[in-house]
Tab-separated table of C-alpha atoms in Angstrom:
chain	number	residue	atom	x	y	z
A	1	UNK	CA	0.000	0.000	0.000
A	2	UNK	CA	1.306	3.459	-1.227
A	3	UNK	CA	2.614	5.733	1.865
A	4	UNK	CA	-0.305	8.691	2.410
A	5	UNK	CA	2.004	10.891	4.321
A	6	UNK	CA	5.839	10.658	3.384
A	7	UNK	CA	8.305	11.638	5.979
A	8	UNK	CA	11.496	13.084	6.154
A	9	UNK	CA	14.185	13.748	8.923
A	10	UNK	CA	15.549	17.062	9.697
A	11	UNK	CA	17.868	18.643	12.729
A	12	UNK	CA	15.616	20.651	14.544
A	13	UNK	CA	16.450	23.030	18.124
A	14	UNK	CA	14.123	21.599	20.527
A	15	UNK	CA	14.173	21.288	24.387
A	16	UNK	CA	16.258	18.638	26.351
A	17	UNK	CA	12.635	17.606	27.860
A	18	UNK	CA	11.119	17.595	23.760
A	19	UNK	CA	13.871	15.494	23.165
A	20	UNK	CA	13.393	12.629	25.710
A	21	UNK	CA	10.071	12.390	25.602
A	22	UNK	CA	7.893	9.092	24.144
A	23	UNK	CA	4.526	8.329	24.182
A	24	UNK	CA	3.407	5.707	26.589
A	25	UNK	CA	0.665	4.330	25.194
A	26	UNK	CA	-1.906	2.653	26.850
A	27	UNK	CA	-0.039	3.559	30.269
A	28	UNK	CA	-1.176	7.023	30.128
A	29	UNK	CA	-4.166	8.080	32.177
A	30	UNK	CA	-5.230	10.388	29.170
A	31	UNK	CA	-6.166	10.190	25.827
A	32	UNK	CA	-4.874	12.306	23.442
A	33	UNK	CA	-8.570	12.923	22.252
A	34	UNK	CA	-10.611	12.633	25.011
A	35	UNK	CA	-13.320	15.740	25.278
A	36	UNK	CA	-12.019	17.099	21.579
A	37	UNK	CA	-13.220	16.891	17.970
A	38	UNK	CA	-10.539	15.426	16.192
A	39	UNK	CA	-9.591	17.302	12.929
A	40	UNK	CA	-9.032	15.491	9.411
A	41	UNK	CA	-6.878	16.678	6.380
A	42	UNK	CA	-8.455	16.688	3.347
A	43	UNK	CA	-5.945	13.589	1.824
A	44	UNK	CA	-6.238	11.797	5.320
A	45	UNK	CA	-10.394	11.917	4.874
A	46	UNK	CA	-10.125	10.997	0.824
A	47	UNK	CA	-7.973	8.061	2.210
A	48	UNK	CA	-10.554	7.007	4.736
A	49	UNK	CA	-13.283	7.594	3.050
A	50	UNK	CA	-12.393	5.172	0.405
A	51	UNK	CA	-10.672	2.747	2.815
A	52	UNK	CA	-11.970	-0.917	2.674
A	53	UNK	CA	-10.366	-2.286	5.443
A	54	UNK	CA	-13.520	-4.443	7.658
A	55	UNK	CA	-12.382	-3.343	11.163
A	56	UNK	CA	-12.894	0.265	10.350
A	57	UNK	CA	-14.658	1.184	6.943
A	58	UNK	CA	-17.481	1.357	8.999
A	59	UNK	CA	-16.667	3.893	11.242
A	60	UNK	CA	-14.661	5.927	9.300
A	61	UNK	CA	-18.199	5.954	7.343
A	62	UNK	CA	-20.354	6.645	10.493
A	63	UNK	CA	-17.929	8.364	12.540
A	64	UNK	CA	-16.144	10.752	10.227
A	65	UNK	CA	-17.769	14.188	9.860
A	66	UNK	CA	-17.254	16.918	7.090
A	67	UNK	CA	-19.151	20.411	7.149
A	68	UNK	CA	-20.521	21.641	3.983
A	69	UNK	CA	-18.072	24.660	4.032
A	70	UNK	CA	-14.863	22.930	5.530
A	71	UNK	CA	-12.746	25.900	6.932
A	72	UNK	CA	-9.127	24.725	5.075
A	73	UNK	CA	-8.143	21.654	3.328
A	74	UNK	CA	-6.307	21.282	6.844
A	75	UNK	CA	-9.258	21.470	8.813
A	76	UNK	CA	-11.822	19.621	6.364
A	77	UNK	CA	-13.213	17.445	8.498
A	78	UNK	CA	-13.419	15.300	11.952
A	79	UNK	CA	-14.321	12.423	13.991
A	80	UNK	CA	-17.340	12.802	16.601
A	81	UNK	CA	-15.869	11.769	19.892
A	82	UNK	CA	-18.469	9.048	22.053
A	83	UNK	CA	-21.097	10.970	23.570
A	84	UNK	CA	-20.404	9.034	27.293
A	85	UNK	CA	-17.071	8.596	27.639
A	86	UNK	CA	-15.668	11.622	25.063
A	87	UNK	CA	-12.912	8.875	23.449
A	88	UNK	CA	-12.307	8.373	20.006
A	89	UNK	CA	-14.360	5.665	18.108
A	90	UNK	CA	-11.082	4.399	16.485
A	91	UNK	CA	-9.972	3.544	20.132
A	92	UNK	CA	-9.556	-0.113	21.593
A	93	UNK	CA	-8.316	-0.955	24.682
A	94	UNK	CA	-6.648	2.775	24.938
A	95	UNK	CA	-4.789	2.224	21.786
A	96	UNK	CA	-5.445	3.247	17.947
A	97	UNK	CA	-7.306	1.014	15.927
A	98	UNK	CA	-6.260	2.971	12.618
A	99	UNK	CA	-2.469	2.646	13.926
A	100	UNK	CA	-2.506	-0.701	14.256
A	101	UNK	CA	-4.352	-1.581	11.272
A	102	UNK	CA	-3.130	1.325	8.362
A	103	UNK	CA	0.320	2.200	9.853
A	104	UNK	CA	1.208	5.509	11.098
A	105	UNK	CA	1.215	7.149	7.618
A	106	UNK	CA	-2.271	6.671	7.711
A	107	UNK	CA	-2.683	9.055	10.599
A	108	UNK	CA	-4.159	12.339	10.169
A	109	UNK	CA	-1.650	15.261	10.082
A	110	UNK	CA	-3.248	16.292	14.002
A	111	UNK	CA	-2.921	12.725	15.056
A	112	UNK	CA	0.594	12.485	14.101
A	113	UNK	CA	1.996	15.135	15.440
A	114	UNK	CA	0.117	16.033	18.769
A	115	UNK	CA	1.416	16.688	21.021
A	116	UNK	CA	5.001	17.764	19.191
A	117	UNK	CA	4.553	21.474	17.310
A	118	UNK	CA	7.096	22.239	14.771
A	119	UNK	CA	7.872	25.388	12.826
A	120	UNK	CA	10.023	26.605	10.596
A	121	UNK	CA	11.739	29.750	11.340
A	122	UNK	CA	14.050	31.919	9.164
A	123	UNK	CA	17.037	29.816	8.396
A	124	UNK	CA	16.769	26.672	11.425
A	125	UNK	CA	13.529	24.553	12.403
A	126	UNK	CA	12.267	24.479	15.999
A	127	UNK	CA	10.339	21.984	18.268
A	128	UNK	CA	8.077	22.070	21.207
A	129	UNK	CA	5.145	19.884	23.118
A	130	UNK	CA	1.996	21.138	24.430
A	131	UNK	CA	1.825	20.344	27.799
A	132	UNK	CA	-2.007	19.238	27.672
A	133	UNK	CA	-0.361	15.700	26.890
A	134	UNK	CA	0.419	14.342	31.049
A	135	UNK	CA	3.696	12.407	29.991
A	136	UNK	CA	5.199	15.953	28.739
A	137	UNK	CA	3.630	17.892	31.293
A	138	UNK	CA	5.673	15.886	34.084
A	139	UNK	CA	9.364	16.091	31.672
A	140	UNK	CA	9.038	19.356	31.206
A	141	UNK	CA	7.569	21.037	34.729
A	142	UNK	CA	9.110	18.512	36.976
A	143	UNK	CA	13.286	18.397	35.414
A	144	UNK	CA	15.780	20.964	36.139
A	145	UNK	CA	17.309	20.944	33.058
A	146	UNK	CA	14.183	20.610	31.064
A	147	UNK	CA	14.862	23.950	29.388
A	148	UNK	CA	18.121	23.413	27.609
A	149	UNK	CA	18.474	23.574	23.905
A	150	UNK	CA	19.900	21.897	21.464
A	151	UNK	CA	19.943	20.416	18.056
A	152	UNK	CA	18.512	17.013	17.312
A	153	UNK	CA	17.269	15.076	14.229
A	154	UNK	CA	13.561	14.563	13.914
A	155	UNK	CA	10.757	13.222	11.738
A	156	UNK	CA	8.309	15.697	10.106
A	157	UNK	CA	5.727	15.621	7.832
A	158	UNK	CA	6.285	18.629	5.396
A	159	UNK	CA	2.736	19.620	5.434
A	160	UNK	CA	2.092	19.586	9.273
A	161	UNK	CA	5.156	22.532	9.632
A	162	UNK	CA	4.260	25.604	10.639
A	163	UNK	CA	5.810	29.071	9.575
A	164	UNK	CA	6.620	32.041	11.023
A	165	UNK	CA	5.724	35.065	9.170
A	166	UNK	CA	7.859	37.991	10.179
A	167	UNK	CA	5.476	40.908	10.354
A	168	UNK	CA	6.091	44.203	7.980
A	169	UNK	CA	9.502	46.080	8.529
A	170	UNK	CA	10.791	43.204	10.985
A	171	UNK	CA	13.734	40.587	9.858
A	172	UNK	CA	13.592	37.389	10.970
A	173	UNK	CA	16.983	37.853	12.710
A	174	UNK	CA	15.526	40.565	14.789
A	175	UNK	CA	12.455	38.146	15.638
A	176	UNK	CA	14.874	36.018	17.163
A	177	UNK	CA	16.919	37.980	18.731
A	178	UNK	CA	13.683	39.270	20.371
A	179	UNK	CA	11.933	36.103	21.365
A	180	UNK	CA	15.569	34.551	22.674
A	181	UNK	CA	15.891	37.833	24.583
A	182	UNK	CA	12.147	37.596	26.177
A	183	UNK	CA	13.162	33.773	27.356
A	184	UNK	CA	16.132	34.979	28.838
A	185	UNK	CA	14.509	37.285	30.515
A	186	UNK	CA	12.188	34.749	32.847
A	187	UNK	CA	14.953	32.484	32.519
A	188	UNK	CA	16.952	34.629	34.621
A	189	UNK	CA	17.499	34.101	38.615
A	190	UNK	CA	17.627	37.978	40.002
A	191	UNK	CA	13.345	37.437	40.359
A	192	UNK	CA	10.796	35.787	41.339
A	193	UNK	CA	8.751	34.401	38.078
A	194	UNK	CA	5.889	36.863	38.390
A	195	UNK	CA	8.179	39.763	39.158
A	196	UNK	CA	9.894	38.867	35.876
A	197	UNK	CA	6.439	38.760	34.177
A	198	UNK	CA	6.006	42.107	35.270
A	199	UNK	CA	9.233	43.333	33.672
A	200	UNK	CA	8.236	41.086	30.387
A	201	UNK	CA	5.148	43.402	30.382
A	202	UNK	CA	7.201	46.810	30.131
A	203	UNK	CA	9.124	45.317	27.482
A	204	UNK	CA	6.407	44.136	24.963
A	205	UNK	CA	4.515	47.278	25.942
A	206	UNK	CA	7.246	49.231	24.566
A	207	UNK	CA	7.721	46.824	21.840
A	208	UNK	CA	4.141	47.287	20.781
A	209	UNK	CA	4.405	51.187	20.616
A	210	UNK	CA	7.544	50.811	18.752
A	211	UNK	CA	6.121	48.522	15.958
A	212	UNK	CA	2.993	50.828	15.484
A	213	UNK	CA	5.278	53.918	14.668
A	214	UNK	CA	7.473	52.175	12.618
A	215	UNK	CA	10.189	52.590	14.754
A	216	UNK	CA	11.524	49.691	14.466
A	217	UNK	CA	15.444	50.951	15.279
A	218	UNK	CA	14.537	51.650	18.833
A	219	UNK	CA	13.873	48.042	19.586
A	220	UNK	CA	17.599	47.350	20.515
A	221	UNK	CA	17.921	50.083	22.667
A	222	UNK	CA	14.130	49.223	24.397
A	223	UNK	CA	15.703	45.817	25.131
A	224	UNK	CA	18.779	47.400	26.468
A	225	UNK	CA	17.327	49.619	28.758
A	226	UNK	CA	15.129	46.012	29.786
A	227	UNK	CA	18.194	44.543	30.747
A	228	UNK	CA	19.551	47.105	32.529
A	229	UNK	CA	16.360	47.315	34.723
A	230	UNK	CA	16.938	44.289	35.600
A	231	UNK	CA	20.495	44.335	36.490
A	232	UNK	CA	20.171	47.546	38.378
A	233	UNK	CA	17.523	45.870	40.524
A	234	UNK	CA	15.126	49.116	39.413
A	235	UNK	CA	12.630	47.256	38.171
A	236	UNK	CA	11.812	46.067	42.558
A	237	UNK	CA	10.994	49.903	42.687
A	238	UNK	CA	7.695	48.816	40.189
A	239	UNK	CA	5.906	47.143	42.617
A	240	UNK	CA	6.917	49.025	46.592
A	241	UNK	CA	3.756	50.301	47.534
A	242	UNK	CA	1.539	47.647	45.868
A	243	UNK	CA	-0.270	45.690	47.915
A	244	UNK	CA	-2.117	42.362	46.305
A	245	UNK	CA	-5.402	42.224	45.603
A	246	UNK	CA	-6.073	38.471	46.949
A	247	UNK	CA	-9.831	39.175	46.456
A	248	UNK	CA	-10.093	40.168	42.828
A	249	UNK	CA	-7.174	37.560	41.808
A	250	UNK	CA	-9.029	34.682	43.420
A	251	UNK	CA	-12.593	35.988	41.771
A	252	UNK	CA	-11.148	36.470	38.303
A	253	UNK	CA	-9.645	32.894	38.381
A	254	UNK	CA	-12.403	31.127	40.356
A	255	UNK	CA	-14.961	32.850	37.652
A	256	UNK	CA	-12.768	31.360	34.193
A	257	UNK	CA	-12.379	27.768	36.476
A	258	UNK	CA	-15.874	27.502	36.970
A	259	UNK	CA	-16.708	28.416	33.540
A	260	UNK	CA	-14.666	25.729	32.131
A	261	UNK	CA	-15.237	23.413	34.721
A	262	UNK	CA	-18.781	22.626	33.658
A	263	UNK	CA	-19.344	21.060	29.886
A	264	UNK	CA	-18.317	17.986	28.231
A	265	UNK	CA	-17.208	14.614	29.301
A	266	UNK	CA	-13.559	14.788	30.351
A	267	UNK	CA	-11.024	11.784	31.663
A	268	UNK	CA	-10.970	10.855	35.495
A	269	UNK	CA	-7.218	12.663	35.912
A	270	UNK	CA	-9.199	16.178	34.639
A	271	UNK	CA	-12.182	14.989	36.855
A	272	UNK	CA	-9.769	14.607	39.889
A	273	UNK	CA	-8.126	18.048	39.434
A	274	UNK	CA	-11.496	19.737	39.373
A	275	UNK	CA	-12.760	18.040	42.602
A	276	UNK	CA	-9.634	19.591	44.206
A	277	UNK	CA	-9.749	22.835	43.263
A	278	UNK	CA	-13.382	22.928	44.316
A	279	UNK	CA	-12.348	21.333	47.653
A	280	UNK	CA	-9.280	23.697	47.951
A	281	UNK	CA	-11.624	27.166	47.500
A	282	UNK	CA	-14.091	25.704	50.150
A	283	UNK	CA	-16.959	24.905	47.336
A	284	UNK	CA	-20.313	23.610	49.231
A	285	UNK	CA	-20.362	20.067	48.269
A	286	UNK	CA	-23.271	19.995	47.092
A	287	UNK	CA	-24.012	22.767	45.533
A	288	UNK	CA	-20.849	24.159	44.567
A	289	UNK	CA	-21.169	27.676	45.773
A	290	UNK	CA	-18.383	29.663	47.868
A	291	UNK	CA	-18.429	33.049	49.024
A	292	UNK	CA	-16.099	35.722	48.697
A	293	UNK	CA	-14.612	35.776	52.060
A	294	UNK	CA	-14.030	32.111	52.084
A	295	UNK	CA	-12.494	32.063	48.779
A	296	UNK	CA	-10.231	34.828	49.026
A	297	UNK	CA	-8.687	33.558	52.533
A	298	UNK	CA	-8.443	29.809	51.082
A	299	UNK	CA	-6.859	31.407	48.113
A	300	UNK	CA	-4.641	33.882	50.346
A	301	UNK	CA	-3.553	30.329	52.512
A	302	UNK	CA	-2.647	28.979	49.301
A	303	UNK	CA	-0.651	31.743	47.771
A	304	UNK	CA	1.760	32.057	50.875
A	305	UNK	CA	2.277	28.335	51.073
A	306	UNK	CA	3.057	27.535	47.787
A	307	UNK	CA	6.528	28.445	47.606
A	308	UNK	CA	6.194	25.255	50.455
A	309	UNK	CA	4.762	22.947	48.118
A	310	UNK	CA	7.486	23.884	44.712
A	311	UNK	CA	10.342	23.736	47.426
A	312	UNK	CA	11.740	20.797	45.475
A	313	UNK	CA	10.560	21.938	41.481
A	314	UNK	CA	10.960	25.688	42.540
A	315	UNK	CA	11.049	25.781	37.921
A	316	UNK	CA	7.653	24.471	37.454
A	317	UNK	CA	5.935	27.352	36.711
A	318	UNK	CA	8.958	29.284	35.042
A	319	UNK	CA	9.013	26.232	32.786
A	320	UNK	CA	5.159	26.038	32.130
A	321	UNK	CA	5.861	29.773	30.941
A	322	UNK	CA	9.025	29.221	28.827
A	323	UNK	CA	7.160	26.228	26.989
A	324	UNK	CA	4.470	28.759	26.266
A	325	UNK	CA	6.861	30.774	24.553
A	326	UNK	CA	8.795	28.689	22.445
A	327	UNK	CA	5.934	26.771	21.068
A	328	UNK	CA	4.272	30.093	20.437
A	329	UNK	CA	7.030	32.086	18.839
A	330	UNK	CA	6.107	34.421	21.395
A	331	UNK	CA	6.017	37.612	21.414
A	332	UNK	CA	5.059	36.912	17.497
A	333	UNK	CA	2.401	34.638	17.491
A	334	UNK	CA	-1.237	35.999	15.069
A	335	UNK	CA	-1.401	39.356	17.499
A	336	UNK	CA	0.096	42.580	18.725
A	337	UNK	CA	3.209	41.333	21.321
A	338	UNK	CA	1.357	43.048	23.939
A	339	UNK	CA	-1.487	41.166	23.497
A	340	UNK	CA	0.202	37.832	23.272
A	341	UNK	CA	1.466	39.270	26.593
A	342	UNK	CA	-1.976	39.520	28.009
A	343	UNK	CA	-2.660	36.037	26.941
A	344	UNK	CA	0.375	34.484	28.375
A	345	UNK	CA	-0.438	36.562	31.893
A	346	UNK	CA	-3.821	35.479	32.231
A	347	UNK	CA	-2.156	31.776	31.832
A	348	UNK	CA	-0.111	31.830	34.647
A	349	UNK	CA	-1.962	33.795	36.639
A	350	UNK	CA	-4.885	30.742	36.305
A	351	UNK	CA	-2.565	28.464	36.622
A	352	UNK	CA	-1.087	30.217	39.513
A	353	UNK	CA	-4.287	29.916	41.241
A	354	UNK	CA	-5.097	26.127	40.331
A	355	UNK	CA	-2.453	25.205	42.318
A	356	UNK	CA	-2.452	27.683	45.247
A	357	UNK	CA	-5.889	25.459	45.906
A	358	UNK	CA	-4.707	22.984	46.446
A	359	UNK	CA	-2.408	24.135	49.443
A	360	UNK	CA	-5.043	26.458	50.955
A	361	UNK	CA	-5.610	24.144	54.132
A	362	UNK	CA	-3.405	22.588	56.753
A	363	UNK	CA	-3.190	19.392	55.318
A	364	UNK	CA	-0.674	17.430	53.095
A	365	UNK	CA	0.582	19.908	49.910
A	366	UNK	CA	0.165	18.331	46.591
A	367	UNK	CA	2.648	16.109	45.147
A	368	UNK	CA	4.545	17.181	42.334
A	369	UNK	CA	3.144	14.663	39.967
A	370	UNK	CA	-0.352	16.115	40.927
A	371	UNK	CA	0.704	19.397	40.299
A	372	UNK	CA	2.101	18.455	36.973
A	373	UNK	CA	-0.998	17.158	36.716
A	374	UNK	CA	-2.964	20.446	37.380
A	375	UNK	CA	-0.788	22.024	34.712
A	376	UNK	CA	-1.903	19.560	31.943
A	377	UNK	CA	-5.474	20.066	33.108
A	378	UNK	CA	-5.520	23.461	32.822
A	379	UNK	CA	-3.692	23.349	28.959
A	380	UNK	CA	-6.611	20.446	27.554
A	381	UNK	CA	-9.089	22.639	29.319
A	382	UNK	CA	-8.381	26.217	28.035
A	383	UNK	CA	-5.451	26.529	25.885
A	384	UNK	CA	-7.085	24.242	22.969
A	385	UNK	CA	-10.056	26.095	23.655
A	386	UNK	CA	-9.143	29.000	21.020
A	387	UNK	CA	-12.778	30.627	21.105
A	388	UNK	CA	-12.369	30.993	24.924
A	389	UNK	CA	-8.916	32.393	25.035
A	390	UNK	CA	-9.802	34.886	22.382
A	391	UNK	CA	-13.419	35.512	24.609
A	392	UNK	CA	-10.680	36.137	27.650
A	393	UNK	CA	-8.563	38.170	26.204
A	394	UNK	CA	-11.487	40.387	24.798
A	395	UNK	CA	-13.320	40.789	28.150
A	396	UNK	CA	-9.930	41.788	29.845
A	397	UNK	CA	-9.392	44.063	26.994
A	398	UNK	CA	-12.899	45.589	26.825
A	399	UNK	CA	-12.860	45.922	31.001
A	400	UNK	CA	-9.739	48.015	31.134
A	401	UNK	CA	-7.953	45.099	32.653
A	402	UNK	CA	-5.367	44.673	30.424
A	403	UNK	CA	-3.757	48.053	31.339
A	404	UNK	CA	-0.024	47.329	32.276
A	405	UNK	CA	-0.625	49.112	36.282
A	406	UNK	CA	-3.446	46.563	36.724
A	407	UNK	CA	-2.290	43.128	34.853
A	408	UNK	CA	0.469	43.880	38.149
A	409	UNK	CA	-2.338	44.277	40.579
A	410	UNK	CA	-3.074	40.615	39.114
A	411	UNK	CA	0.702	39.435	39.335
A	412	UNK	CA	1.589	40.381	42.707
A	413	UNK	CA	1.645	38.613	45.909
């Protein structure tokens, strides 16, 4: 049988953690489709469509969906996902049916690549791994040395690679030198992560302006001056005088959890991460409500113990937010680099609050798998959820929250 997606091997820069991981099957306490639609190419649905192999012409006929306007020949169709338990139909006993029977060729373009991103960028090709898959949450937030690059040969398909398109009066050696600049910056050790989110705000602030007026020669000297806020120890002078605002931080996060808590079928690892959130905030059992003043103080226990509970992965969530910008070219992804700031904000500070839950009371703090585990929760949840993120971003926008002075009120603790 002719091969329906060729191959070929390339060197790529990718992450230590990228590098080492493998996926472990029917081991995992995921699926990588559970809860989703999962999209078909155009040449992967032909290919299906006219497949007569008797373990699954049937439900590639029954279970294979295509929309009379299919948005790209990338996105032309998809499977429906079971209505009880939100797998995949091609599923048996945790493990692909069209694997086993077609080969991996015969995997849709989404199917062979999740949870690995590649793109192509100027001169050199790049990979990263969402972290809604568990087994690469856990490499990259729970290793030390999950964050160091290098080169390594890996297998792409040529029409699942991603480009980056430099935007108008930008080279792509200036993109680079901006978005290795911006992971330097929280990779550094003079602050704490948020603090250095704070700084990271300044910058693509500046950057913004700067692009809009066509300014583009002041960028070196805006990253400059960065730097040298940092080094100075300036930048601590931001945020004397601010106190946190534990209320509004734990009622803008406890609002997007709840919204996103309720909805489809999910797997029994999401399931468990929910039920301890909502134990963690002091939900009513039954009915799921919490006030205010319960909320904030759980929220307010949490926040000042969980320094206690990352004593041993003190990186987690500096690697959650470096992953987050090398898999999204950041600060160049489809937007404005302030906005793609906002976005990547409103991540951590969600995550953030996930797991200062689940340290809010006086008993045993999470384990570090289960915070991993909160992590990948929160990426399946809302990260793949584009029209929610862009709803987020809009409301925060629209609200006069995404004003630099109060995205800090927001960071601070």
């Amino acid at each position: 049988m002719a091969i329906l997606h060729p191959t070929r091997r390339i060197q790529a820069l990718l992450p230590l953690y990228a590098q080492r991981f493998s996926c472990i099957g029917s081991d995992c306490e995921d699926t990588c489709c559970a809860g989703w639609k999962v999209p078909i190419d155009k040449k992967t649905f032909d290919a299906y469509k006219e497949s007569k192999n008797p373990r699954l012409a049937e439900r590639f006929e029954l279970q294979i969906k295509q929309p009379q306007n299919p948005v790209s020949d990338k996105n032309y169709a998809h499977i429906d996902l079971s209505p009880t338990t939100g797998d995949c139909p091609m599923l048996e006993e945790r493990l692909c049916a069209i694997h086993q029977e077609l080969g991996e060729d015969k995997l849709s373009n989404t199917c062979f690549t999740y949870p690995r991103t590649t793109t192509a960028v100027g001169d050199f090709h790049q990979q990263s791994l969402t972290l809604s898959c568990p087994e690469a949450a856990r490499l990259a937030l729970l290793a030390p040395d999950a964050f160091e690059f290098s080169q390594s040969d890996i297998s792409v398909r040529e029409d699942a690679v991603s480009r980056l398109v430099p935007p108008p009066g930008i080279s792509m050696e200036q993109i680079n030198a901006i978005r290795f600049f911006c992971i330097q910056l929280i990779r550094g050790d003079r602050l704490e992560t948020w603090q250095k989110l704070a700084v990271l705000g300044l910058f693509c602030e500046s950057l913004s302006a700067a692009i809009t007026a066509g300014e583009y020669s002041r960028i070196p000297q805006i990253m400059e001056s960065t730097k040298a806020l940092i080094e100075s120890g300036e930048c601590l002078d931001l945020f004397s005088g601010m106190q946190p605002l534990y209320d509004i931080q734990a009622m803008t996060f406890a609002n997007l959890w709840h919204v996103k808590s309720k909805g489809k079928v999910v797997s029994r690892s999401q399931t468990a991460v929910d039920q301890a959130i909502a134990q963690g905030i002091g939900a009513d059992p039954q009915t799921g409500d919490v006030t205010v003043s319960v909320l904030t103080e759980r929220y307010r226990q949490g926040i000042k113990r969980l320094p206690e509970a990352l004593k041993e992965v003190p990186f987690l969530l500096e690697n959650y937010v470096v992953n987050e910008m090398w898999r999204e070219c950041f600060p160049f992804a489809e937007m404005a680099p302030y906005a793609h700031y906002l976005r990547l904000v409103i991540r951590f500070g969600q995550i953030r609050f996930m797991l200062a839950t689940q340290c809010s009371q006086e008993n045993s703090l999470p384990s570090h798998r289960f915070m991993a585990q909160v992590v990948q929760t929160f990426c399946r949840r809302y990260q793949h959820d584009t029209q929610f993120t862009k709803n987020v971003n809009n409301w925060f926008t629209s609200s006069g929250w995404n004003e630099l002075h109060k995205i800090y009120r927001l960071l601070i603790i």
